[in-house]
Amino acid sequence: MTELRLRVNGATTVLSLPPQVSLLDALREHLGLTGTKKGCDQGACGACTVLADGVRINSCLALAVQYEDAEITTIEGLDHPLQTAFVRHDGLQCGYCTPGQICSAVGMLAEHRAAPDGELTGSEIRERMSGNLCRCGAYNGIVDAIQEVASQEVAAR
């Protein structure tokens, strides 16, 4: 067992975990943060996406011990305009992928702000979000929600 100090959603918790526990399992099974979903458990679907120091990661592929000094943000810790935009644009159906989609989109918008390379078009958003799958096919609503928030950010600058 390894004693591990995790900072998640602004709170620090000390856990005693085997070193091979994934960040996803630490969040869900040890901290009770079940918004982050276990989809494929192989990094292919993006349902487990969280933010580590503002950067999107697949938590199923990350060991919890790797992120001891990072600020982890899960869907439970977000208060972002994307959340209401997803609802407004019907960017969810069953909702299973939604937490990962939103965390990924928040990270993607931050990436674009840090290195802007033009307007975020629909095709650009689709490419940048390609690591997050939606089995219900709510992609058009997801893209519309992200475009709305990206446009608001540009207008606010």
PDB file of C-alpha atoms in Angstrom:
ATOM      1  CA  MET A   1       0.000   0.000   0.000  1.00  0.00           C
ATOM      2  CA  THR A   2       1.087   3.525  -0.757  1.00  0.00           C
ATOM      3  CA  GLU A   3      -0.055   6.574   1.173  1.00  0.00           C
ATOM      4  CA  LEU A   4      -1.192   9.057  -1.409  1.00  0.00           C
ATOM      5  CA  ARG A   5      -2.354  12.659  -1.104  1.00  0.00           C
ATOM      6  CA  LEU A   6      -4.829  13.505  -3.878  1.00  0.00           C
ATOM      7  CA  ARG A   7      -6.200  16.979  -4.550  1.00  0.00           C
ATOM      8  CA  VAL A   8      -9.561  16.543  -6.196  1.00  0.00           C
ATOM      9  CA  ASN A   9     -12.036  19.335  -6.870  1.00  0.00           C
ATOM     10  CA  GLY A  10     -10.231  21.617  -4.441  1.00  0.00           C
ATOM     11  CA  ALA A  11     -10.122  19.166  -1.517  1.00  0.00           C
ATOM     12  CA  THR A  12      -7.113  17.132  -0.403  1.00  0.00           C
ATOM     13  CA  THR A  13      -7.611  13.549   0.736  1.00  0.00           C
ATOM     14  CA  VAL A  14      -5.050  11.033   1.949  1.00  0.00           C
ATOM     15  CA  LEU A  15      -5.658   7.507   0.663  1.00  0.00           C
ATOM     16  CA  SER A  16      -3.826   4.262   1.258  1.00  0.00           C
ATOM     17  CA  LEU A  17      -3.846   2.462  -2.094  1.00  0.00           C
ATOM     18  CA  PRO A  18      -1.905  -0.216  -3.914  1.00  0.00           C
ATOM     19  CA  PRO A  19       0.388   1.516  -6.445  1.00  0.00           C
ATOM     20  CA  GLN A  20      -1.372  -0.070  -9.417  1.00  0.00           C
ATOM     21  CA  VAL A  21      -4.773   1.586  -8.736  1.00  0.00           C
ATOM     22  CA  SER A  22      -5.885   3.757 -11.635  1.00  0.00           C
ATOM     23  CA  LEU A  23      -6.905   7.338 -11.069  1.00  0.00           C
ATOM     24  CA  LEU A  24     -10.363   6.369 -12.327  1.00  0.00           C
ATOM     25  CA  ASP A  25     -10.751   3.660  -9.685  1.00  0.00           C
ATOM     26  CA  ALA A  26      -9.400   5.963  -6.970  1.00  0.00           C
ATOM     27  CA  LEU A  27     -11.990   8.594  -7.918  1.00  0.00           C
ATOM     28  CA  ARG A  28     -14.943   6.238  -8.211  1.00  0.00           C
ATOM     29  CA  GLU A  29     -14.263   3.514  -5.653  1.00  0.00           C
ATOM     30  CA  HIS A  30     -12.283   5.347  -2.986  1.00  0.00           C
ATOM     31  CA  LEU A  31     -13.587   8.916  -3.200  1.00  0.00           C
ATOM     32  CA  GLY A  32     -17.167   8.173  -4.319  1.00  0.00           C
ATOM     33  CA  LEU A  33     -16.968  10.515  -7.319  1.00  0.00           C
ATOM     34  CA  THR A  34     -19.021   8.472  -9.753  1.00  0.00           C
ATOM     35  CA  GLY A  35     -19.566  11.173 -12.376  1.00  0.00           C
ATOM     36  CA  THR A  36     -16.408  10.005 -14.104  1.00  0.00           C
ATOM     37  CA  LYS A  37     -17.408   6.859 -15.975  1.00  0.00           C
ATOM     38  CA  LYS A  38     -15.635   3.624 -16.748  1.00  0.00           C
ATOM     39  CA  GLY A  39     -16.365   2.885 -20.377  1.00  0.00           C
ATOM     40  CA  CYS A  40     -13.852   0.784 -22.236  1.00  0.00           C
ATOM     41  CA  ASP A  41     -11.147   0.869 -19.511  1.00  0.00           C
ATOM     42  CA  GLN A  42      -8.573   1.059 -22.343  1.00  0.00           C
ATOM     43  CA  GLY A  43      -8.405   4.782 -23.122  1.00  0.00           C
ATOM     44  CA  ALA A  44     -10.416   4.522 -26.326  1.00  0.00           C
ATOM     45  CA  CYS A  45     -13.796   6.033 -25.419  1.00  0.00           C
ATOM     46  CA  GLY A  46     -13.061   9.088 -23.254  1.00  0.00           C
ATOM     47  CA  ALA A  47     -15.855   8.436 -20.733  1.00  0.00           C
ATOM     48  CA  CYS A  48     -13.227   8.663 -17.978  1.00  0.00           C
ATOM     49  CA  THR A  49     -11.817  12.045 -19.031  1.00  0.00           C
ATOM     50  CA  VAL A  50     -10.896  14.372 -16.164  1.00  0.00           C
ATOM     51  CA  LEU A  51      -8.649  17.410 -15.930  1.00  0.00           C
ATOM     52  CA  ALA A  52      -5.206  17.199 -14.299  1.00  0.00           C
ATOM     53  CA  ASP A  53      -3.865  20.706 -13.750  1.00  0.00           C
ATOM     54  CA  GLY A  54      -6.321  21.810 -16.441  1.00  0.00           C
ATOM     55  CA  VAL A  55      -5.154  19.263 -19.015  1.00  0.00           C
ATOM     56  CA  ARG A  56      -7.535  16.539 -20.133  1.00  0.00           C
ATOM     57  CA  ILE A  57      -6.461  12.966 -19.433  1.00  0.00           C
ATOM     58  CA  ASN A  58      -7.988   9.510 -19.620  1.00  0.00           C
ATOM     59  CA  SER A  59      -8.126   8.573 -15.945  1.00  0.00           C
ATOM     60  CA  CYS A  60      -8.435   4.853 -16.744  1.00  0.00           C
ATOM     61  CA  LEU A  61      -4.887   4.919 -18.163  1.00  0.00           C
ATOM     62  CA  ALA A  62      -3.388   6.982 -15.343  1.00  0.00           C
ATOM     63  CA  LEU A  63      -2.117   5.575 -12.082  1.00  0.00           C
ATOM     64  CA  ALA A  64      -3.358   7.535  -9.079  1.00  0.00           C
ATOM     65  CA  VAL A  65       0.211   7.775  -7.726  1.00  0.00           C
ATOM     66  CA  GLN A  66       1.258   9.692 -10.864  1.00  0.00           C
ATOM     67  CA  TYR A  67      -1.078  12.552  -9.946  1.00  0.00           C
ATOM     68  CA  GLU A  68      -0.261  13.089  -6.286  1.00  0.00           C
ATOM     69  CA  ASP A  69       0.844  16.691  -6.870  1.00  0.00           C
ATOM     70  CA  ALA A  70      -1.767  17.563  -9.495  1.00  0.00           C
ATOM     71  CA  GLU A  71      -5.092  19.326  -9.115  1.00  0.00           C
ATOM     72  CA  ILE A  72      -7.669  16.861 -10.433  1.00  0.00           C
ATOM     73  CA  THR A  73     -11.015  18.224 -11.580  1.00  0.00           C
ATOM     74  CA  THR A  74     -13.924  15.893 -12.231  1.00  0.00           C
ATOM     75  CA  ILE A  75     -17.375  16.753 -13.495  1.00  0.00           C
ATOM     76  CA  GLU A  76     -18.471  17.169  -9.868  1.00  0.00           C
ATOM     77  CA  GLY A  77     -15.943  19.994  -9.476  1.00  0.00           C
ATOM     78  CA  LEU A  78     -16.851  21.900 -12.625  1.00  0.00           C
ATOM     79  CA  ASP A  79     -19.020  24.962 -12.858  1.00  0.00           C
ATOM     80  CA  HIS A  80     -18.655  25.844 -16.524  1.00  0.00           C
ATOM     81  CA  PRO A  81     -20.915  27.365 -19.207  1.00  0.00           C
ATOM     82  CA  LEU A  82     -20.460  24.179 -21.250  1.00  0.00           C
ATOM     83  CA  GLN A  83     -22.711  22.318 -18.838  1.00  0.00           C
ATOM     84  CA  THR A  84     -25.752  24.464 -19.610  1.00  0.00           C
ATOM     85  CA  ALA A  85     -24.780  24.690 -23.282  1.00  0.00           C
ATOM     86  CA  PHE A  86     -24.846  20.880 -23.520  1.00  0.00           C
ATOM     87  CA  VAL A  87     -28.398  20.904 -22.159  1.00  0.00           C
ATOM     88  CA  ARG A  88     -29.478  23.810 -24.350  1.00  0.00           C
ATOM     89  CA  HIS A  89     -28.140  22.140 -27.529  1.00  0.00           C
ATOM     90  CA  ASP A  90     -29.251  18.614 -26.615  1.00  0.00           C
ATOM     91  CA  GLY A  91     -25.622  17.466 -26.481  1.00  0.00           C
ATOM     92  CA  LEU A  92     -26.567  14.430 -24.453  1.00  0.00           C
ATOM     93  CA  GLN A  93     -28.974  11.570 -24.729  1.00  0.00           C
ATOM     94  CA  CYS A  94     -28.302   8.753 -22.299  1.00  0.00           C
ATOM     95  CA  GLY A  95     -25.749  10.980 -20.521  1.00  0.00           C
ATOM     96  CA  TYR A  96     -23.160   8.272 -19.906  1.00  0.00           C
ATOM     97  CA  CYS A  97     -20.425   9.977 -21.911  1.00  0.00           C
ATOM     98  CA  THR A  98     -21.458  13.517 -20.949  1.00  0.00           C
ATOM     99  CA  PRO A  99     -19.113  14.023 -17.953  1.00  0.00           C
ATOM    100  CA  GLY A 100     -16.112  12.958 -20.036  1.00  0.00           C
ATOM    101  CA  GLN A 101     -17.285  15.000 -23.019  1.00  0.00           C
ATOM    102  CA  ILE A 102     -17.630  18.125 -20.887  1.00  0.00           C
ATOM    103  CA  CYS A 103     -14.277  17.677 -19.115  1.00  0.00           C
ATOM    104  CA  SER A 104     -12.622  17.053 -22.477  1.00  0.00           C
ATOM    105  CA  ALA A 105     -14.282  20.112 -24.023  1.00  0.00           C
ATOM    106  CA  VAL A 106     -13.171  22.321 -21.104  1.00  0.00           C
ATOM    107  CA  GLY A 107      -9.611  21.089 -21.592  1.00  0.00           C
ATOM    108  CA  MET A 108      -9.823  21.490 -25.357  1.00  0.00           C
ATOM    109  CA  LEU A 109     -11.008  25.088 -25.045  1.00  0.00           C
ATOM    110  CA  ALA A 110      -8.093  25.805 -22.697  1.00  0.00           C
ATOM    111  CA  GLU A 111      -5.689  24.237 -25.217  1.00  0.00           C
ATOM    112  CA  HIS A 112      -7.094  26.456 -27.946  1.00  0.00           C
ATOM    113  CA  ARG A 113      -6.851  29.598 -25.773  1.00  0.00           C
ATOM    114  CA  ALA A 114      -3.209  28.784 -24.997  1.00  0.00           C
ATOM    115  CA  ALA A 115      -2.299  28.315 -28.665  1.00  0.00           C
ATOM    116  CA  PRO A 116      -5.030  29.827 -30.823  1.00  0.00           C
ATOM    117  CA  ASP A 117      -4.806  28.769 -34.414  1.00  0.00           C
ATOM    118  CA  GLY A 118      -7.909  30.288 -35.864  1.00  0.00           C
ATOM    119  CA  GLU A 119     -11.600  29.868 -35.265  1.00  0.00           C
ATOM    120  CA  LEU A 120     -12.879  26.623 -33.841  1.00  0.00           C
ATOM    121  CA  THR A 121     -14.950  25.345 -36.733  1.00  0.00           C
ATOM    122  CA  GLY A 122     -17.223  22.353 -36.462  1.00  0.00           C
ATOM    123  CA  SER A 123     -14.685  20.129 -38.186  1.00  0.00           C
ATOM    124  CA  GLU A 124     -11.883  21.418 -35.925  1.00  0.00           C
ATOM    125  CA  ILE A 125     -13.959  20.685 -32.822  1.00  0.00           C
ATOM    126  CA  ARG A 126     -14.790  17.206 -34.117  1.00  0.00           C
ATOM    127  CA  GLU A 127     -11.091  16.503 -34.661  1.00  0.00           C
ATOM    128  CA  ARG A 128     -10.073  17.835 -31.248  1.00  0.00           C
ATOM    129  CA  MET A 129     -12.860  15.856 -29.528  1.00  0.00           C
ATOM    130  CA  SER A 130     -12.279  12.638 -31.497  1.00  0.00           C
ATOM    131  CA  GLY A 131     -11.057  10.799 -28.394  1.00  0.00           C
ATOM    132  CA  ASN A 132     -14.506  11.049 -26.814  1.00  0.00           C
ATOM    133  CA  LEU A 133     -17.157   8.712 -28.163  1.00  0.00           C
ATOM    134  CA  CYS A 134     -20.937   9.069 -27.861  1.00  0.00           C
ATOM    135  CA  ARG A 135     -22.777   5.873 -28.603  1.00  0.00           C
ATOM    136  CA  CYS A 136     -26.086   7.739 -28.844  1.00  0.00           C
ATOM    137  CA  GLY A 137     -24.818   9.994 -31.628  1.00  0.00           C
ATOM    138  CA  ALA A 138     -25.346  13.379 -29.954  1.00  0.00           C
ATOM    139  CA  TYR A 139     -22.329  14.772 -31.789  1.00  0.00           C
ATOM    140  CA  ASN A 140     -24.128  17.650 -33.508  1.00  0.00           C
ATOM    141  CA  GLY A 141     -25.427  18.964 -30.188  1.00  0.00           C
ATOM    142  CA  ILE A 142     -22.010  18.516 -28.572  1.00  0.00           C
ATOM    143  CA  VAL A 143     -20.309  20.476 -31.363  1.00  0.00           C
ATOM    144  CA  ASP A 144     -22.984  23.200 -31.248  1.00  0.00           C
ATOM    145  CA  ALA A 145     -22.558  23.555 -27.472  1.00  0.00           C
ATOM    146  CA  ILE A 146     -18.784  23.844 -27.755  1.00  0.00           C
ATOM    147  CA  GLN A 147     -19.048  26.346 -30.615  1.00  0.00           C
ATOM    148  CA  GLU A 148     -21.438  28.476 -28.578  1.00  0.00           C
ATOM    149  CA  VAL A 149     -19.106  28.630 -25.585  1.00  0.00           C
ATOM    150  CA  ALA A 150     -16.038  29.176 -27.782  1.00  0.00           C
ATOM    151  CA  SER A 151     -17.828  32.091 -29.487  1.00  0.00           C
ATOM    152  CA  GLN A 152     -18.723  33.586 -26.101  1.00  0.00           C
ATOM    153  CA  GLU A 153     -15.081  33.343 -25.013  1.00  0.00           C
ATOM    154  CA  VAL A 154     -13.907  35.099 -28.189  1.00  0.00           C
ATOM    155  CA  ALA A 155     -16.506  37.854 -27.736  1.00  0.00           C
ATOM    156  CA  ALA A 156     -15.425  38.371 -24.116  1.00  0.00           C
ATOM    157  CA  ARG A 157     -11.760  38.982 -25.076  1.00  0.00           C
TER     158      ARG A 157
END
